[in-house]
Short mmCIF file of C-alpha atoms in Angstrom, two decimals:
data_model
loop_
_atom_site.label_atom_id
_atom_site.label_comp_id
_atom_site.label_asym_id
_atom_site.label_seq_id
_atom_site.Cartn_x
_atom_site.Cartn_y
_atom_site.Cartn_z
CA UNK A 1 -0.12 -0.15 0.28
CA UNK A 2 1.25 3.18 -0.69
CA UNK A 3 1.77 5.66 2.04
CA UNK A 4 -0.08 8.29 1.40
CA UNK A 5 -2.81 6.23 1.12
CA UNK A 6 -2.39 4.11 4.39
CA UNK A 7 -4.26 5.18 6.71
CA UNK A 8 -2.30 3.80 9.46
CA UNK A 9 0.39 5.93 8.51
CA UNK A 10 1.56 9.62 9.27
CA UNK A 11 2.21 11.30 5.59
CA UNK A 12 1.73 15.51 4.17
CA UNK A 13 0.38 15.90 1.77
CA UNK A 14 -0.65 18.86 0.04
CA UNK A 15 1.13 22.67 0.28
CA UNK A 16 2.56 23.46 3.37
CA UNK A 17 2.83 27.39 3.95
CA UNK A 18 5.08 28.78 6.97
CA UNK A 19 2.72 31.07 9.04
CA UNK A 20 3.68 35.17 9.32
CA UNK A 21 2.97 36.08 13.51
CA UNK A 22 0.71 39.21 13.43
CA UNK A 23 1.26 41.65 16.12
CA UNK A 24 -0.33 44.67 17.54
CA UNK A 25 1.40 47.83 17.71
CA UNK A 26 2.60 47.65 21.15
CA UNK A 27 4.03 43.77 20.35
CA UNK A 28 1.51 41.36 21.32
CA UNK A 29 0.44 39.24 19.47
CA UNK A 30 -3.12 39.72 17.64
CA UNK A 31 -5.03 36.26 18.03
CA UNK A 32 -7.77 38.00 16.35
CA UNK A 33 -6.31 38.03 12.63
CA UNK A 34 -5.80 34.27 13.13
CA UNK A 35 -9.45 32.84 11.95
CA UNK A 36 -8.53 35.55 9.07
CA UNK A 37 -5.59 34.22 8.23
CA UNK A 38 -6.04 30.84 7.83
CA UNK A 39 -9.47 31.43 5.99
CA UNK A 40 -7.08 33.56 3.27
CA UNK A 41 -5.27 30.14 3.02
CA UNK A 42 -7.99 28.15 2.89
CA UNK A 43 -8.81 29.43 -0.68
CA UNK A 44 -5.53 30.05 -1.62
CA UNK A 45 -5.47 26.07 -1.81
CA UNK A 46 -2.60 25.86 1.35
CA UNK A 47 -2.91 22.47 2.56
CA UNK A 48 -0.83 22.35 5.65
CA UNK A 49 0.97 24.64 8.09
CA UNK A 50 4.13 25.96 9.97
CA UNK A 51 3.85 27.86 12.69
CA UNK A 52 6.71 29.28 14.97
CA UNK A 53 9.46 29.05 12.33
CA UNK A 54 11.56 31.05 10.81
CA UNK A 55 8.69 33.10 9.35
CA UNK A 56 6.72 33.11 11.82
CA UNK A 57 9.90 34.34 14.63
CA UNK A 58 9.40 31.38 17.04
CA UNK A 59 12.98 32.10 18.09
CA UNK A 60 12.62 35.89 18.92
CA UNK A 61 9.14 34.76 21.05
CA UNK A 62 8.91 33.92 24.64
CA UNK A 63 8.09 30.10 25.98
CA UNK A 64 4.64 31.44 27.38
CA UNK A 65 4.14 33.52 23.62
CA UNK A 66 5.21 30.59 21.41
CA UNK A 67 2.60 28.05 23.21
CA UNK A 68 0.23 29.99 23.21
CA UNK A 69 0.47 31.04 19.58
CA UNK A 70 0.82 26.95 19.29
CA UNK A 71 -2.69 27.13 20.85
CA UNK A 72 -4.13 30.66 18.68
CA UNK A 73 -3.15 28.01 15.21
CA UNK A 74 -4.60 24.66 15.52
CA UNK A 75 -7.88 26.61 17.44
CA UNK A 76 -7.74 28.82 13.97
CA UNK A 77 -6.86 25.45 11.99
CA UNK A 78 -9.73 22.61 13.19
CA UNK A 79 -11.32 21.43 9.98
CA UNK A 80 -9.63 23.35 7.87
CA UNK A 81 -6.25 22.68 7.76
CA UNK A 82 -4.58 19.30 7.13
CA UNK A 83 -1.44 18.90 9.46
CA UNK A 84 -0.31 21.57 11.80
CA UNK A 85 3.67 20.97 12.80
CA UNK A 86 5.19 22.95 14.94
CA UNK A 87 8.36 24.44 15.69
CA UNK A 88 9.98 23.26 18.72
CA UNK A 89 13.55 24.35 18.51
CA UNK A 90 14.58 27.10 21.07
CA UNK A 91 18.37 28.16 22.36
CA UNK A 92 18.42 25.37 25.16
CA UNK A 93 17.52 21.46 25.54
CA UNK A 94 14.89 22.04 28.27
CA UNK A 95 13.29 24.76 26.04
CA UNK A 96 12.99 22.60 23.69
CA UNK A 97 11.72 19.77 25.91
CA UNK A 98 9.01 21.61 27.57
CA UNK A 99 7.89 22.75 24.23
CA UNK A 100 7.94 19.59 22.26
CA UNK A 101 6.01 18.27 25.48
CA UNK A 102 3.03 21.35 25.25
CA UNK A 103 3.38 20.25 21.60
CA UNK A 104 1.96 16.67 22.50
CA UNK A 105 -0.20 17.86 24.81
CA UNK A 106 -2.57 20.20 22.86
CA UNK A 107 -2.98 18.21 20.01
CA UNK A 108 -0.08 19.40 17.48
CA UNK A 109 0.47 17.06 14.19
CA UNK A 110 3.92 16.82 14.52
CA UNK A 111 6.82 18.73 15.76
CA UNK A 112 9.68 19.96 14.44
CA UNK A 113 13.42 21.04 15.42
CA UNK A 114 16.33 23.19 14.21
CA UNK A 115 20.18 22.48 16.11
CA UNK A 116 20.97 25.33 18.38
CA UNK A 117 21.65 28.89 17.15
CA UNK A 118 24.31 30.11 19.66
CA UNK A 119 26.12 27.04 21.24
CA UNK A 120 26.31 24.94 17.51
CA UNK A 121 27.17 21.42 17.12
CA UNK A 122 30.78 20.85 15.93
CA UNK A 123 28.91 17.16 14.65
CA UNK A 124 26.93 15.25 13.40
CA UNK A 125 27.02 12.27 16.42
CA UNK A 126 26.69 16.13 18.47
CA UNK A 127 23.88 17.34 16.42
CA UNK A 128 21.47 13.72 17.12
CA UNK A 129 22.24 13.57 20.57
CA UNK A 130 21.02 16.97 20.66
CA UNK A 131 17.18 15.63 18.67
CA UNK A 132 16.76 12.84 19.98
CA UNK A 133 16.38 14.33 23.49
CA UNK A 134 13.51 16.99 22.28
CA UNK A 135 11.82 13.71 19.96
CA UNK A 136 12.09 11.77 23.79
CA UNK A 137 9.73 14.18 24.83
CA UNK A 138 7.36 14.11 22.30
CA UNK A 139 7.22 9.68 22.18
CA UNK A 140 3.67 9.72 20.22
CA UNK A 141 4.19 12.58 17.92
CA UNK A 142 5.87 12.37 14.63
CA UNK A 143 9.70 14.52 13.98
CA UNK A 144 11.12 15.99 11.74
CA UNK A 145 14.96 17.23 11.43
CA UNK A 146 14.35 21.64 10.48
CA UNK A 147 17.81 21.66 8.52
CA UNK A 148 18.20 25.59 7.41
CA UNK A 149 22.59 26.24 7.60
CA UNK A 150 21.53 30.26 6.37
CA UNK A 151 20.08 30.97 9.55
CA UNK A 152 21.58 28.58 12.03
CA UNK A 153 25.36 28.88 10.17
CA UNK A 154 25.49 25.01 10.96
CA UNK A 155 26.62 23.30 7.88
CA UNK A 156 26.91 19.42 8.74
CA UNK A 157 25.82 16.63 6.66
CA UNK A 158 22.19 16.25 6.47
CA UNK A 159 22.74 12.33 4.57
CA UNK A 160 24.98 10.97 7.64
CA UNK A 161 22.17 13.20 9.98
CA UNK A 162 19.23 11.46 8.78
CA UNK A 163 21.28 8.46 8.88
CA UNK A 164 21.73 8.80 12.35
CA UNK A 165 18.59 10.07 12.93
CA UNK A 166 17.45 6.75 11.72
CA UNK A 167 19.11 4.84 14.51
CA UNK A 168 18.55 6.86 17.28
CA UNK A 169 14.90 8.65 17.35
CA UNK A 170 11.61 6.17 16.52
CA UNK A 171 8.84 8.83 15.73
CA UNK A 172 11.35 10.77 12.89
CA UNK A 173 9.28 11.18 9.76
CA UNK A 174 11.84 12.86 7.53
CA UNK A 175 13.11 16.95 7.10
CA UNK A 176 12.70 20.24 5.41
CA UNK A 177 15.31 21.33 3.89
CA UNK A 178 16.23 23.75 3.36
CA UNK A 179 19.23 24.17 1.84
CA UNK A 180 18.48 24.74 -1.46
CA UNK A 181 20.13 21.22 -3.21
CA UNK A 182 18.18 18.58 -4.71
CA UNK A 183 20.14 16.17 -4.98
CA UNK A 184 20.78 16.10 -0.90
CA UNK A 185 16.94 16.45 -0.93
CA UNK A 186 16.68 13.37 -3.39
CA UNK A 187 18.89 10.83 -0.80
CA UNK A 188 17.41 11.83 2.23
CA UNK A 189 13.88 10.96 1.11
CA UNK A 190 15.01 8.01 -1.11
CA UNK A 191 16.63 6.17 2.53
CA UNK A 192 13.34 4.82 2.86
CA UNK A 193 10.93 5.48 0.93
CA UNK A 194 7.79 4.51 3.33
CA UNK A 195 8.77 6.37 6.49
CA UNK A 196 11.13 9.61 5.75
CA UNK A 197 9.11 12.18 4.09
CA UNK A 198 11.55 15.65 2.59
CA UNK A 199 9.58 19.08 2.48
CA UNK A 200 11.94 21.89 0.42
CA UNK A 201 11.03 25.95 0.30
CA UNK A 202 12.19 26.45 -2.99
CA UNK A 203 9.65 27.74 -5.88
CA UNK A 204 11.85 27.24 -8.14
CA UNK A 205 12.43 23.68 -7.36
CA UNK A 206 8.73 22.61 -8.05
CA UNK A 207 8.37 20.88 -11.35
CA UNK A 208 12.18 19.37 -10.47
CA UNK A 209 10.90 17.94 -6.71
CA UNK A 210 7.51 16.30 -8.84
CA UNK A 211 10.17 14.99 -10.58
CA UNK A 212 12.00 12.97 -8.66
CA UNK A 213 9.92 12.47 -6.16
CA UNK A 214 9.34 14.81 -3.63
CA UNK A 215 5.49 15.75 -3.83
CA UNK A 216 5.34 18.02 -0.91
CA UNK A 217 6.55 21.73 -0.35
CA UNK A 218 6.25 24.53 1.77
CA UNK A 219 5.70 27.65 -0.44
CA UNK A 220 4.42 31.06 0.24
CA UNK A 221 0.29 31.20 -0.04
CA UNK A 222 0.32 32.81 -3.83
CA UNK A 223 3.05 30.18 -4.93
CA UNK A 224 0.21 27.53 -4.58
CA UNK A 225 -2.51 28.19 -6.64
CA UNK A 226 0.57 28.15 -9.39
CA UNK A 227 1.36 24.86 -7.54
CA UNK A 228 -1.35 22.51 -7.90
CA UNK A 229 -2.08 23.47 -11.69
CA UNK A 230 1.37 22.45 -12.13
CA UNK A 231 1.04 19.60 -10.55
CA UNK A 232 -2.58 18.29 -12.36
CA UNK A 233 -0.57 19.21 -15.65
CA UNK A 234 2.54 16.60 -14.90
CA UNK A 235 0.10 14.11 -13.79
CA UNK A 236 -2.54 14.28 -16.49
CA UNK A 237 0.81 14.23 -19.24
CA UNK A 238 1.15 17.85 -19.84
CA UNK A 239 4.48 18.03 -19.66
CA UNK A 240 4.88 21.58 -21.90
CA UNK A 241 1.87 23.24 -18.87
CA UNK A 242 3.71 21.87 -15.85
CA UNK A 243 6.81 23.75 -17.62
CA UNK A 244 4.97 27.34 -18.22
CA UNK A 245 3.86 27.26 -14.41
CA UNK A 246 7.31 26.73 -13.51
CA UNK A 247 8.75 29.54 -15.44
CA UNK A 248 6.35 31.86 -14.54
CA UNK A 249 7.33 31.02 -10.64
CA UNK A 250 10.69 31.47 -11.74
CA UNK A 251 9.85 34.74 -13.14
CA UNK A 252 7.32 36.24 -10.33
CA UNK A 253 10.09 34.97 -7.26
CA UNK A 254 12.16 36.88 -8.93
CA UNK A 255 10.25 40.27 -9.96
CA UNK A 256 9.08 40.05 -6.01
CA UNK A 257 12.73 40.10 -5.13
CA UNK A 258 13.97 42.44 -7.14
CA UNK A 259 10.90 44.88 -6.21
CA UNK A 260 10.49 44.81 -3.00
CA UNK A 261 7.27 47.29 -2.89
CA UNK A 262 5.37 44.04 -4.07
CA UNK A 263 7.36 41.19 -2.02
CA UNK A 264 5.55 43.31 1.10
CA UNK A 265 2.68 43.19 -0.68
CA UNK A 266 2.29 40.09 -2.14
CA UNK A 267 3.62 38.60 1.49
CA UNK A 268 2.58 40.24 3.98
CA UNK A 269 -0.84 42.53 3.35
CA UNK A 270 -2.71 40.46 1.44
CA UNK A 271 -4.97 39.02 4.00
CA UNK A 272 -4.71 41.54 6.20
CA UNK A 273 -6.43 44.09 3.39
CA UNK A 274 -10.10 42.12 5.86
CA UNK A 275 -9.21 42.99 8.80
CA UNK A 276 -11.56 46.31 8.16
CA UNK A 277 -8.98 48.19 7.27
CA UNK A 278 -7.94 48.53 10.79
CA UNK A 279 -4.16 49.82 12.24
CA UNK A 280 -3.14 46.31 13.09
CA UNK A 281 0.16 46.60 14.28
CA UNK A 282 4.02 45.89 12.52
CA UNK A 283 3.97 42.46 10.57
CA UNK A 284 7.05 41.87 11.53
CA UNK A 285 9.25 42.27 14.67
CA UNK A 286 12.71 41.47 13.06
CA UNK A 287 12.21 43.52 9.78
CA UNK A 288 14.38 46.74 10.62
CA UNK A 289 16.72 44.28 12.65
CA UNK A 290 15.82 44.70 16.57
CA UNK A 291 14.07 43.44 18.81
CA UNK A 292 13.18 44.11 22.84
CA UNK A 293 11.70 47.53 24.10
CA UNK A 294 12.26 49.77 21.19
CA UNK A 295 9.49 47.91 18.93
CA UNK A 296 7.77 51.00 18.90
CA UNK A 297 10.32 54.28 17.83
CA UNK A 298 11.34 51.32 15.33
CA UNK A 299 8.41 51.58 13.12
CA UNK A 300 9.51 55.83 13.00
CA UNK A 301 12.68 56.45 12.85
CA UNK A 302 13.98 57.36 10.13
CA UNK A 303 17.01 56.14 10.18
CA UNK A 304 16.15 52.24 9.77
CA UNK A 305 13.08 52.86 7.55
CA UNK A 306 13.59 52.50 3.24
CA UNK A 307 12.28 55.20 1.29
CA UNK A 308 9.57 53.46 -0.84
CA UNK A 309 10.10 52.49 -4.25
CA UNK A 310 11.28 55.49 -6.16
CA UNK A 311 11.00 58.18 -3.65
CA UNK A 312 14.78 59.88 -2.64
CA UNK A 313 15.07 59.77 2.01
CA UNK A 314 15.48 63.36 3.17
CA UNK A 315 18.86 64.38 2.85
CA UNK A 316 18.79 67.32 6.08
CA UNK A 317 17.04 67.87 9.18
CA UNK A 318 16.16 71.60 10.31
CA UNK A 319 18.18 73.34 12.52
CA UNK A 320 17.97 76.95 14.43
CA UNK A 321 17.86 79.85 11.69
CA UNK A 322 20.28 82.03 12.98
CA UNK A 323 22.40 78.63 14.30
CA UNK A 324 25.90 79.46 15.30
CA UNK A 325 27.76 75.90 16.08
CA UNK A 326 30.60 76.64 18.62
CA UNK A 327 30.96 80.15 21.44
CA UNK A 328 29.32 83.76 19.86
CA UNK A 329 32.11 86.50 21.66
CA UNK A 330 32.08 90.44 20.25
CA UNK A 331 34.00 91.15 17.66
CA UNK A 332 37.78 92.90 18.94
CA UNK A 333 37.50 89.92 21.80
CA UNK A 334 39.81 87.14 21.41
CA UNK A 335 43.62 88.47 20.43
CA UNK A 336 46.67 87.51 21.25
CA UNK A 337 47.56 89.13 24.20
CA UNK A 338 43.88 87.71 25.70
CA UNK A 339 45.43 84.65 24.91
CA UNK A 340 48.88 84.79 26.43
CA UNK A 341 46.64 86.77 30.27
CA UNK A 342 44.31 83.48 30.53
CA UNK A 343 41.77 84.36 28.27
CA UNK A 344 40.30 88.05 29.94
CA UNK A 345 36.26 88.09 28.74
CA UNK A 346 34.45 91.23 29.26
CA UNK A 347 31.40 90.92 31.38
CA UNK A 348 29.35 92.21 28.79
CA UNK A 349 29.91 89.19 26.66
CA UNK A 350 28.73 86.65 29.10
CA UNK A 351 25.31 88.61 29.49
CA UNK A 352 25.09 89.30 26.45
CA UNK A 353 21.77 87.69 25.10
CA UNK A 354 21.52 84.82 21.98
CA UNK A 355 19.53 85.74 18.64
CA UNK A 356 15.57 83.79 19.27
CA UNK A 357 15.84 80.74 17.60
CA UNK A 358 13.00 79.98 15.41
CA UNK A 359 12.76 76.63 13.50
CA UNK A 360 13.17 77.15 10.02
CA UNK A 361 11.73 74.06 7.23
CA UNK A 362 14.92 73.18 5.02
CA UNK A 363 13.29 71.05 2.44
CA UNK A 364 15.53 70.58 -0.34
CA UNK A 365 13.39 69.83 -2.86
CA UNK A 366 10.11 71.66 -2.67
CA UNK A 367 13.55 74.60 -2.59
CA UNK A 368 15.23 73.62 -5.47
CA UNK A 369 11.73 72.62 -7.56
CA UNK A 370 11.09 76.41 -6.77
CA UNK A 371 14.34 77.47 -8.42
CA UNK A 372 13.68 76.22 -11.35
CA UNK A 373 10.23 78.05 -11.56
CA UNK A 374 11.97 81.29 -10.40
CA UNK A 375 15.35 81.72 -11.19
CA UNK A 376 16.33 79.03 -14.49
CA UNK A 377 15.43 79.41 -17.35
CA UNK A 378 13.38 77.04 -18.86
CA UNK A 379 14.42 74.94 -22.82
CA UNK A 380 11.44 76.20 -24.35
CA UNK A 381 12.22 80.42 -23.47
CA UNK A 382 16.42 79.65 -24.82
CA UNK A 383 15.76 78.63 -28.22
CA UNK A 384 13.43 81.93 -28.30
CA UNK A 385 15.60 83.72 -27.09
CA UNK A 386 18.47 82.51 -29.36
CA UNK A 387 16.61 83.02 -32.61
CA UNK A 388 16.45 87.07 -32.12
CA UNK A 389 19.56 87.08 -30.68
CA UNK A 390 21.89 83.78 -32.17
CA UNK A 391 25.27 85.67 -34.34
CA UNK A 392 24.13 82.80 -37.14
CA UNK A 393 21.95 84.92 -38.44
CA UNK A 394 23.73 88.38 -38.66
CA UNK A 395 25.93 85.69 -40.88
CA UNK A 396 26.22 86.84 -44.82
CA UNK A 397 24.63 84.11 -47.38
CA UNK A 398 27.60 83.42 -48.79
CA UNK A 399 28.98 82.01 -46.04
CA UNK A 400 25.86 80.44 -44.75
CA UNK A 401 26.82 76.90 -45.46
CA UNK A 402 29.70 76.71 -43.17
CA UNK A 403 26.87 77.73 -40.17
CA UNK A 404 23.71 75.34 -40.38
CA UNK A 405 20.60 76.47 -37.72
CA UNK A 406 19.44 73.66 -36.15
CA UNK A 407 15.18 73.96 -36.61
CA UNK A 408 12.39 72.09 -34.00
CA UNK A 409 9.47 70.98 -34.05
CA UNK A 410 6.92 73.52 -32.22
CA UNK A 411 6.17 70.32 -30.36
CA UNK A 412 9.52 69.05 -29.05
CA UNK A 413 9.51 68.09 -25.20
CA UNK A 414 12.67 68.67 -24.11
CA UNK A 415 14.27 66.13 -21.37
CA UNK A 416 14.26 63.05 -20.81
CA UNK A 417 11.58 59.74 -21.63
CA UNK A 418 10.32 58.15 -18.33
CA UNK A 419 11.42 54.65 -18.07
CA UNK A 420 8.59 52.74 -18.58
CA UNK A 421 7.23 50.55 -16.09
CA UNK A 422 7.66 46.86 -15.88
CA UNK A 423 6.40 44.50 -18.70
CA UNK A 424 5.06 41.97 -16.69
CA UNK A 425 3.23 40.48 -19.19
CA UNK A 426 6.79 40.61 -21.18
CA UNK A 427 8.30 37.97 -17.92
CA UNK A 428 5.19 35.71 -17.26
CA UNK A 429 5.76 35.18 -21.00
CA UNK A 430 9.02 35.02 -21.55
CA UNK A 431 9.04 37.40 -24.32
CA UNK A 432 13.22 38.31 -23.52
CA UNK A 433 13.94 35.27 -23.27
CA UNK A 434 12.97 34.65 -26.73
CA UNK A 435 15.10 37.92 -27.70
CA UNK A 436 17.99 37.08 -26.08
CA UNK A 437 18.18 33.44 -27.53
CA UNK A 438 18.03 35.35 -30.99
CA UNK A 439 20.07 37.47 -29.72
CA UNK A 440 22.74 35.35 -29.30
CA UNK A 441 21.81 33.27 -32.53
CA UNK A 442 22.71 36.45 -34.01
CA UNK A 443 25.55 37.01 -32.65
CA UNK A 444 26.74 33.27 -33.27
CA UNK A 445 26.35 33.85 -37.44
CA UNK A 446 28.31 37.19 -37.34
CA UNK A 447 31.23 35.49 -35.47
CA UNK A 448 31.74 32.93 -37.52
CA UNK A 449 30.60 35.20 -41.05
CA UNK A 450 33.51 37.10 -38.99
CA UNK A 451 36.26 34.10 -38.69
CA UNK A 452 35.36 32.67 -42.25
CA UNK A 453 36.41 36.12 -44.06
CA UNK A 454 39.39 35.71 -41.92
CA UNK A 455 40.75 32.67 -42.80
CA UNK A 456 39.89 33.53 -46.70
CA UNK A 457 42.09 36.13 -45.70
CA UNK A 458 45.20 35.00 -44.63
CA UNK A 459 48.16 34.60 -47.10
CA UNK A 460 51.28 31.89 -47.41
CA UNK A 461 52.80 30.30 -43.90
CA UNK A 462 56.52 32.02 -43.68
CA UNK A 463 58.53 28.61 -43.89
CA UNK A 464 60.81 28.58 -41.19
CA UNK A 465 63.02 25.64 -39.60
CA UNK A 466 59.89 24.46 -37.47
CA UNK A 467 57.97 24.50 -40.21
CA UNK A 468 60.55 22.36 -42.38
CA UNK A 469 61.28 19.99 -40.41
CA UNK A 470 56.80 19.60 -39.84
CA UNK A 471 56.53 18.88 -43.11
CA UNK A 472 59.10 16.27 -43.56
CA UNK A 473 58.97 12.81 -44.12
CA UNK A 474 61.41 9.88 -44.06
CA UNK A 475 62.47 8.83 -46.28
CA UNK A 476 61.29 5.00 -47.47
CA UNK A 477 63.76 2.30 -48.44
CA UNK A 478 64.05 1.91 -51.78
CA UNK A 479 65.26 -1.73 -53.44
CA UNK A 480 68.54 -2.53 -53.58
CA UNK A 481 69.82 -2.81 -57.56
CA UNK A 482 70.79 -6.58 -58.52
CA UNK A 483 74.34 -7.07 -58.47
CA UNK A 484 76.19 -9.73 -58.72
CA UNK A 485 77.27 -11.92 -55.53
CA UNK A 486 81.01 -11.57 -56.26
CA UNK A 487 81.16 -7.87 -55.99
CA UNK A 488 78.83 -8.23 -52.65
CA UNK A 489 80.80 -6.96 -49.99
CA UNK A 490 80.95 -9.94 -47.63
CA UNK A 491 83.11 -8.41 -44.85
CA UNK A 492 82.20 -8.01 -41.49
CA UNK A 493 83.67 -5.45 -39.03
CA UNK A 494 85.89 -6.06 -36.92
CA UNK A 495 83.84 -5.21 -33.63
CA UNK A 496 80.18 -5.29 -33.22
CA UNK A 497 79.28 -2.11 -30.90
CA UNK A 498 75.36 -3.35 -30.75
CA UNK A 499 73.72 -5.60 -28.97
CA UNK A 500 72.10 -6.56 -31.41
CA UNK A 501 70.29 -6.69 -35.22
CA UNK A 502 67.29 -4.50 -33.95
CA UNK A 503 69.66 -1.96 -31.37
CA UNK A 504 71.01 -1.42 -34.94
CA UNK A 505 68.13 -0.89 -37.09
CA UNK A 506 66.83 1.38 -34.33
CA UNK A 507 70.50 3.64 -34.01
CA UNK A 508 69.88 4.11 -38.01
CA UNK A 509 66.95 4.98 -37.94
CA UNK A 510 67.64 7.44 -35.06
CA UNK A 511 70.78 8.95 -37.25
CA UNK A 512 68.73 8.97 -40.55
CA UNK A 513 65.96 10.98 -38.87
CA UNK A 514 68.62 13.41 -37.43
CA UNK A 515 70.48 14.36 -41.10
CA UNK A 516 67.50 17.72 -41.78
CA UNK A 517 69.29 19.35 -38.53
CA UNK A 518 72.60 17.93 -39.25
CA UNK A 519 73.30 19.84 -41.83
CA UNK A 520 70.99 22.73 -41.66
CA UNK A 521 69.60 24.83 -44.04
CA UNK A 522 73.06 26.10 -45.51
CA UNK A 523 74.26 22.53 -46.02
CA UNK A 524 76.87 23.22 -43.62
CA UNK A 525 75.42 21.69 -40.44
CA UNK A 526 73.51 23.34 -36.69
CA UNK A 527 76.23 22.57 -34.32
CA UNK A 528 79.44 24.00 -35.85
CA UNK A 529 78.48 26.85 -36.94
CA UNK A 530 78.38 29.11 -34.16
CA UNK A 531 81.62 28.29 -33.70
CA UNK A 532 82.61 29.95 -37.02
#
């Protein structure tokens, strides 16, 4: 029986969404938004939720806040969401064990745990020792190892970790792999296909993960409809539709990454628009980089807030109109003689009242616009001035050909054209990819044509000694003429210096091969010519 259809087997099917914890302006958790959030996820075709993880900022909450949030999510998801996975990882072992016991007590479907982030484990054995104690605190709840090296900065071998965990953790059911490495995910998933289940979170790997047997993904809510449509098309054998949906997901992800305004709207604010337009407080406590008592001031501090897309940040601050840097003293005071006497200042200097300090608004953007409207000559005015006072109008007809006046149409618009908006239809339709492929083909054709033309223009190669040696062919042995036996030289040398007939033939062949280098191009030899 398949793992997905076995009623006695825990198995996650469908899309998993890592929920974000909503907060009130004072930093408390907004429990009233949980039901609205769950309804939004159900409409977005999300089947499961992962609570108090990285997106939910679980590591930034206290133990009591994490317990209350877990209860709130389970109550809101009852009857609407298939599985609720609670993250119980913490900075110390006792807190993780306490959260694991609480998760099993409130009826969580599964728990997940990451490694400690401050006192990090050095080896896979140390990590398994930590995870086994956390899993033992909830012996009746499925356990998942949460691997996210980009946040924990713990880079261990996930395959070895899963192999050791299979031996020491009886409730192990899989891993949430955030390493963005499909190779490791594939190996871990096939360690035990019936028991282990690997969950990845990369939208760009949705189609490849389905093709290698990893159908469960933790992706944003706006990616769930695209993933479900892609999965149905792949099961129906329509690979073209599945590839088009994967390309759409990649283009959408790149667009949201490059435009932070759209990313924030898509991930955080879609469901919040339904909360009767009330102020629900900061959405991410860690979005500005600091957590704690400074939560409220961080939301209004200009140094911490990022400007909106297309708007410049103010570079100046208001100061009094009569602001004086340093001490003000009357003219004539502070001479060399007074410095030598110890700076004896007059009494009226100390009692001199300062000028009234009035704050003037220094909005340089508005001042620049006002200067442009009042003092700077515009382009049409400059053109009219040149038409009346241009020196080229006084040039005689005989020299008029040297100076040709430029004529502009009356409707000419001076300045730079406005940058067009992002062509979302072209991005989704992959038109830029088609244009890029055509440009590469044209460039390859031009390069091939240039190389062919260059080869045709090449002249004869200059003959050098190296070229002659490279073209030299060893002469073949010609048959000897017929000779009478009586005239054949039958004398043998008195001393035979070769070891064998083969060595003798080899030496003779090398001597014949070295004939050209020894003689040289001038037939005088190259070994002795250098001495003359």
